[in-house]
């Protein structure tokens, strides 16, 4: 792809659709596939790619991501840099895709892999959670027996306390050996959360992700946290990090929320400096989304990079899930 003669970069955008193994239902909608934005930057001799899945609960769907990416195209083709992109686009899937494309282009220009440019150690395989979608307790217990027994388990809750307690008890009974974390996805409040807590502690659940709604962070002031609380929807981008202290114990970083690897690394480093534990997660995505997040994962205590396990097909080469770990060959993204 020829680059503009003015020293700018050529930006090409594509929508790539990946069917799910089985349909997803979210707030009454049934999804059978995920539509991902793929951005490619080229200077004529080198190229870089990135992928964005967006943030469904913020309306950051494929149409919005395409609009955002097209809005910044003139600046990119006129020579805008990755640093300038941080100001030209807000956090979200489009900036994620273009930021990661910049990183890979810079690696190819420098002849050094992205992990080196990012100041990281050589990446290594990481334990990654596998997520059990909310279902009947017996079905979730069965799913917990069917997945890789070495993998830590992330359990989706719905906010129905009795059902959630039954889910957790059934999964723990089936898997007394497993690390189990739960994700409430904003479904609890100050009235229902105290009823959930004894069941979490009794089942030795390791962490509780996003118990309350985004915007209700002040409700956590002074609330006892007998197990680690992880901020997800309360922590979209770098600006949200400082306010988590005293209310959460960890932050779940997602490149689609914060708009790319540049900000994802900054959040990880700031969270550490603030004494928070660090987790990296995903909004969905193929291995092209997981690869940049895998680099953030090198700085994390908890890794939840299981998006491709929900897809009927992935890219090749793709990440490998084995023995509870995610392995991310450099050939996927970010090599020099
Ligand atoms: C299905 C996810 C990619 C699994 C991931 N480990 C996870 O829990 N991520 C969510 C945020 C994205 O949640 C999604 C995405 C999606 O395309 C479909 C769904 C969800 C979800 O939470 N329920 C439906 C199945 C997180 O960490 O909160
Ligand atoms: Mg979450």
Coordinates of C-alpha atoms and ligand atoms in Angstrom, one line a residue:
X1 CA 0.0 0.0 0.0
X2 CA 1.6 3.3 -1.1
X3 CA 2.1 5.9 1.6
X4 CA 1.2 9.6 1.0
X5 CA 4.1 11.5 -0.6
X6 CA 4.1 14.0 2.3
X7 CA 5.7 11.5 4.8
X8 CA 2.3 10.6 6.3
X9 CA 1.1 7.1 6.6
X10 CA -1.5 5.1 4.5
X11 CA -4.3 3.9 6.7
X12 CA -6.5 1.0 5.6
X13 CA -9.5 -0.2 7.6
X14 CA -11.4 -3.4 7.4
X15 CA -14.3 -5.0 9.2
X16 CA -13.7 -8.7 9.9
X17 CA -16.5 -10.8 11.3
X18 CA -15.9 -13.8 13.5
X19 CA -18.8 -16.1 14.3
X20 CA -19.2 -17.3 17.9
X21 CA -19.2 -21.0 18.8
X22 CA -22.8 -20.3 20.2
X23 CA -25.0 -17.2 20.2
X24 CA -24.5 -14.7 23.1
X25 CA -27.4 -12.9 24.7
X26 CA -26.6 -9.4 26.2
X27 CA -29.4 -7.2 27.6
X28 CA -32.0 -8.8 25.4
X29 CA -30.0 -8.8 22.2
X30 CA -28.7 -12.1 20.7
X31 CA -25.3 -11.9 19.1
X32 CA -24.1 -14.6 16.7
X33 CA -20.8 -13.0 15.7
X34 CA -18.4 -10.3 16.6
X35 CA -17.4 -7.5 14.1
X36 CA -13.9 -6.4 14.6
X37 CA -12.1 -3.3 13.2
X38 CA -8.7 -4.0 11.7
X39 CA -6.5 -1.0 11.0
X40 CA -3.3 -1.2 9.0
X41 CA -0.7 1.6 8.7
X42 CA 2.0 1.6 6.1
X43 CA 4.8 3.9 5.1
X44 CA 5.3 2.0 1.8
X45 CA 8.1 -0.1 3.2
X46 CA 6.8 -1.2 6.6
X47 CA 3.4 -1.9 8.0
X48 CA 1.6 -2.3 11.3
X49 CA -1.8 -3.8 12.2
X50 CA -4.2 -3.5 15.1
X51 CA -7.6 -4.8 16.0
X52 CA -10.5 -3.2 18.0
X53 CA -13.6 -4.9 19.4
X54 CA -15.1 -1.8 21.0
X55 CA -17.0 -1.5 24.2
X56 CA -20.6 -2.6 23.7
X57 CA -22.0 -1.0 26.9
X58 CA -20.6 2.4 25.7
X59 CA -22.1 2.2 22.2
X60 CA -18.6 1.7 20.8
X61 CA -19.8 -0.8 18.1
X62 CA -18.3 -1.4 14.7
X63 CA -20.1 1.6 13.1
X64 CA -18.9 3.9 15.8
X65 CA -15.3 2.6 15.5
X66 CA -15.3 3.0 11.7
X67 CA -16.6 6.6 12.1
X68 CA -13.9 7.4 14.7
X69 CA -11.2 5.9 12.5
X70 CA -12.3 7.7 9.4
X71 CA -12.5 11.0 11.4
X72 CA -8.7 10.7 12.2
X73 CA -7.7 9.5 8.7
X74 CA -6.7 12.9 7.3
X75 CA -4.4 13.6 10.3
X76 CA -2.8 10.2 10.0
X77 CA -2.2 10.6 6.3
X78 CA -0.8 14.1 7.0
X79 CA 1.8 12.6 9.4
X80 CA 0.2 12.5 12.8
X81 CA 2.2 10.4 15.3
X82 CA 1.2 7.8 17.8
X83 CA 1.6 10.4 20.6
X84 CA -0.6 12.8 18.7
X85 CA -3.2 10.1 18.2
X86 CA -3.7 10.1 22.0
X87 CA -5.1 13.6 21.6
X88 CA -6.9 13.1 18.3
X89 CA -9.1 10.2 19.3
X90 CA -10.8 9.4 22.7
X91 CA -10.3 6.0 24.3
X92 CA -12.1 3.2 22.5
X93 CA -11.8 0.4 20.0
X94 CA -10.8 2.6 17.0
X95 CA -7.9 4.2 18.9
X96 CA -7.0 0.8 20.2
X97 CA -6.7 -0.6 16.6
X98 CA -4.7 2.4 15.3
X99 CA -2.5 2.7 18.3
X100 CA -1.5 -1.0 18.1
X101 CA -0.9 -0.5 14.3
X102 CA 1.5 2.3 15.2
X103 CA 3.4 0.1 17.7
X104 CA 3.9 -2.7 15.1
X105 CA 4.9 -0.2 12.4
X106 CA 7.4 1.4 14.8
X107 CA 8.8 -2.1 15.6
X108 CA 9.3 -2.9 11.9
X109 CA 10.9 0.4 11.3
X110 CA 13.3 0.0 14.3
X111 CA 14.0 -3.6 13.7
X112 CA 13.1 -4.3 17.4
X113 CA 10.0 -6.1 18.7
X114 CA 7.3 -4.1 20.4
X115 CA 8.0 -5.6 23.8
X116 CA 11.5 -4.1 23.6
X117 CA 10.3 -0.7 22.4
X118 CA 7.8 -0.8 25.4
X119 CA 10.6 -1.3 27.9
X120 CA 9.4 -4.8 28.8
X121 CA 11.2 -8.1 29.4
X122 CA 10.9 -10.8 26.8
X123 CA 7.2 -11.9 27.0
X124 CA 6.5 -15.3 28.5
X125 CA 3.4 -17.5 28.6
X126 CA 0.9 -16.5 31.3
X127 CA -1.9 -18.2 33.3
X128 CA -5.2 -16.9 31.8
X129 CA -8.7 -17.3 33.1
X130 CA -11.4 -19.0 31.1
X131 CA -14.8 -17.5 31.5
X132 CA -18.0 -19.3 32.3
X133 CA -21.1 -17.3 31.1
X134 CA -24.0 -17.1 33.5
X135 CA -26.2 -20.2 33.2
X136 CA -28.0 -22.7 35.4
X137 CA -25.8 -23.8 38.3
X138 CA -25.7 -27.5 37.1
X139 CA -24.7 -26.3 33.6
X140 CA -22.0 -24.1 34.9
X141 CA -20.6 -26.9 37.1
X142 CA -20.6 -29.1 34.1
X143 CA -18.8 -26.4 32.1
X144 CA -16.3 -26.0 34.9
X145 CA -15.5 -29.8 34.6
X146 CA -15.2 -29.6 30.8
X147 CA -12.6 -26.8 30.6
X148 CA -8.9 -27.1 30.9
X149 CA -8.5 -28.2 34.6
X150 CA -5.2 -26.2 34.9
X151 CA -7.0 -22.9 34.0
X152 CA -8.2 -20.4 36.5
X153 CA -11.9 -19.8 36.2
X154 CA -13.8 -16.6 35.8
X155 CA -17.6 -16.8 36.6
X156 CA -20.1 -14.4 35.3
X157 CA -22.8 -13.3 37.8
X158 CA -26.2 -11.7 37.0
X159 CA -27.1 -10.0 40.3
X160 CA -29.8 -12.5 41.2
X161 CA -28.3 -13.3 44.6
X162 CA -29.9 -16.7 45.1
X163 CA -29.0 -17.9 41.6
X164 CA -25.5 -16.5 41.9
X165 CA -24.9 -18.2 45.2
X166 CA -26.2 -21.5 43.7
X167 CA -23.9 -21.0 40.7
X168 CA -20.8 -20.4 42.9
X169 CA -21.6 -23.3 45.2
X170 CA -22.2 -25.7 42.3
X171 CA -18.9 -24.7 40.6
X172 CA -16.9 -24.9 43.8
X173 CA -18.4 -28.4 44.5
X174 CA -17.4 -29.5 41.1
X175 CA -14.0 -27.9 41.2
X176 CA -12.6 -27.8 44.7
X177 CA -9.2 -27.4 43.2
X178 CA -9.8 -24.4 41.0
X179 CA -8.9 -20.7 41.3
X180 CA -12.2 -19.0 41.0
X181 CA -12.9 -15.3 40.4
X182 CA -16.3 -13.8 39.8
X183 CA -17.5 -10.9 37.6
X184 CA -20.7 -9.1 38.6
X185 CA -20.6 -6.7 35.7
X186 CA -22.2 -3.9 37.7
X187 CA -25.2 -6.1 38.8
X188 CA -25.1 -5.6 42.6
X189 CA -25.9 -2.8 44.9
X190 CA -25.5 -2.0 48.6
X191 CA -28.6 -4.0 49.5
X192 CA -27.8 -7.2 47.6
X193 CA -24.0 -7.3 47.9
X194 CA -23.9 -8.2 51.7
X195 CA -26.1 -11.2 50.9
X196 CA -23.6 -12.4 48.3
X197 CA -20.4 -12.0 50.4
X198 CA -20.7 -15.0 52.7
X199 CA -21.2 -17.3 49.7
X200 CA -18.1 -15.9 48.0
X201 CA -15.9 -16.3 51.2
X202 CA -17.3 -19.8 51.9
X203 CA -16.5 -20.9 48.4
X204 CA -13.0 -19.3 48.7
X205 CA -13.6 -17.1 45.7
X206 CA -10.4 -15.2 44.9
X207 CA -11.7 -11.8 43.6
X208 CA -14.9 -9.9 42.8
X209 CA -14.9 -7.9 39.6
X210 CA -17.1 -4.7 39.4
X211 CA -19.8 -5.4 42.0
X212 CA -21.6 -2.0 41.7
X213 CA -22.6 0.1 38.7
X214 CA -20.2 2.5 37.1
X215 CA -20.9 5.8 38.8
X216 CA -21.6 4.3 42.2
X217 CA -17.9 4.1 43.2
X218 CA -18.6 6.4 46.3
X219 CA -20.9 3.6 47.6
X220 CA -17.6 1.6 48.2
X221 CA -16.2 4.2 50.6
X222 CA -15.8 2.6 54.0
X223 CA -17.2 -0.7 52.7
X224 CA -15.3 -3.8 54.0
X225 CA -13.6 -5.7 51.3
X226 CA -13.0 -9.3 52.7
X227 CA -11.8 -10.3 49.2
X228 CA -10.2 -8.2 46.5
X229 CA -12.5 -5.9 44.5
X230 CA -11.4 -5.4 40.8
X231 CA -12.5 -2.3 38.9
X232 CA -13.6 -3.0 35.4
X233 CA -16.5 -0.7 34.1
X234 CA -15.4 1.8 36.8
X235 CA -11.9 2.0 35.2
X236 CA -12.2 2.9 31.5
X237 CA -9.0 4.9 31.0
X238 CA -6.0 6.4 32.7
X239 CA -8.0 9.3 34.2
X240 CA -10.1 6.8 36.2
X241 CA -7.2 5.1 37.9
X242 CA -6.4 7.4 40.9
X243 CA -10.0 7.4 42.2
X244 CA -9.9 3.6 42.5
X245 CA -7.6 3.8 45.5
X246 CA -9.5 3.0 48.8
X247 CA -12.4 1.6 46.8
X248 CA -10.9 -1.2 44.8
X249 CA -7.9 -3.5 45.2
X250 CA -7.1 -4.0 41.5
X251 CA -7.8 -2.6 38.1
X252 CA -8.9 -4.6 35.0
X253 CA -7.2 -3.0 32.0
X254 CA -8.7 -3.6 28.5
X255 CA -7.1 -2.0 25.4
X256 CA -10.6 -1.5 23.9
X257 CA -11.6 0.6 27.0
X258 CA -8.5 2.7 27.3
X259 CA -7.8 3.0 23.5
X260 CA -4.7 1.1 22.9
X261 CA -1.4 -0.3 24.2
X262 CA 0.1 3.1 24.9
X263 CA -2.5 3.9 27.5
X264 CA -2.8 0.3 28.7
X265 CA 0.9 0.3 29.7
X266 CA 0.5 3.7 31.3
X267 CA -2.4 2.5 33.4
X268 CA -0.5 -0.7 34.5
X269 CA 2.4 1.4 35.6
X270 CA 0.3 4.1 37.4
X271 CA -1.8 1.4 39.1
X272 CA 1.3 -0.3 40.5
X273 CA 2.6 3.1 41.7
X274 CA -0.7 3.6 43.5
X275 CA -0.4 0.2 45.2
X276 CA -3.2 -1.4 43.1
X277 CA -2.9 -4.9 41.7
X278 CA -3.2 -5.1 38.0
X279 CA -5.3 -7.3 35.7
X280 CA -5.6 -7.4 31.9
X281 CA -8.9 -8.4 30.3
X282 CA -10.7 -8.3 27.0
X283 CA -13.9 -7.1 25.4
X284 CA -13.7 -9.9 22.8
X285 CA -11.3 -10.2 19.9
X286 CA -9.2 -12.5 17.8
X287 CA -5.6 -13.3 18.5
X288 CA -4.7 -10.0 16.9
X289 CA -6.4 -8.3 19.9
X290 CA -4.9 -10.6 22.5
X291 CA -1.3 -10.1 21.3
X292 CA -0.9 -6.4 22.4
X293 CA -2.8 -7.2 25.7
X294 CA -0.4 -10.1 26.3
X295 CA 2.4 -7.5 26.6
X296 CA 0.3 -5.7 29.2
X297 CA -0.2 -9.1 30.8
X298 CA 3.5 -9.3 31.5
X299 CA 3.0 -6.6 34.1
X300 CA -0.1 -8.1 35.6
X301 CA -1.2 -10.3 38.5
X302 CA -4.3 -11.6 36.8
X303 CA -4.8 -12.2 33.0
X304 CA -8.2 -12.7 31.4
X305 CA -7.4 -13.1 27.7
X306 CA -9.9 -15.7 26.5
X307 CA -11.8 -13.9 23.8
X308 CA -10.7 -16.3 21.0
X309 CA -12.1 -19.3 23.0
X310 CA -15.6 -18.0 22.2
X311 CA -14.9 -17.8 18.4
X312 CA -15.7 -20.6 16.0
X313 CA -12.5 -19.6 14.2
X314 CA -9.4 -17.5 14.9
X315 CA -6.5 -16.2 12.9
X316 CA -3.4 -18.2 12.0
X317 CA -1.0 -18.1 13.7
X318 CA -3.1 -17.6 16.8
X319 CA -2.7 -17.7 20.5
X320 CA -2.6 -21.2 22.1
X321 CA -4.3 -22.1 25.4
X322 CA -2.6 -25.0 27.1
X323 CA -2.2 -26.1 30.7
X324 CA -4.1 -23.1 31.9
X325 CA -1.7 -20.7 30.1
X326 CA -2.0 -18.4 27.1
X327 CA 1.0 -18.7 24.7
X328 CA 1.3 -15.9 22.2
X329 CA 3.8 -16.5 19.3
X330 CA 5.5 -13.3 18.2
X331 CA 4.5 -14.1 14.6
X332 CA 1.0 -13.0 15.5
X333 CA 1.8 -9.3 16.1
X334 CA 4.6 -7.0 17.2
X335 CA 7.7 -8.7 15.8
X336 CA 10.5 -6.5 14.3
Ligands
LIG1 C1 -17.0 -13.0 26.6 C2 -15.8 -12.2 27.1 C3 -14.9 -11.8 25.9 C4 -15.0 -12.9 28.1 C5 -14.1 -12.0 28.9 N1 -13.3 -12.8 29.8 C6 -15.0 -11.1 29.8 O1 -15.5 -11.5 30.7 N2 -15.1 -9.8 29.3 C7 -16.0 -8.9 29.9 C8 -16.3 -7.8 29.0 C9 -16.8 -8.3 27.6 O2 -17.9 -9.0 28.0 C10 -18.7 -9.6 27.0 C11 -18.3 -9.5 25.6 C12 -19.1 -10.2 24.7 O3 -18.8 -10.0 23.4 C13 -20.2 -10.9 25.1 C14 -20.5 -11.0 26.4 C15 -19.7 -10.3 27.3 C16 -20.2 -10.6 28.6 O4 -19.8 -10.1 29.7 N3 -21.4 -11.4 28.5 C17 -21.6 -11.7 27.1 C18 -21.6 -13.1 27.0 C19 -15.6 -8.4 31.3 O5 -14.5 -8.6 31.8 O6 -16.5 -7.8 32.0
LIG2 MG1 -15.5 -7.5 33.8

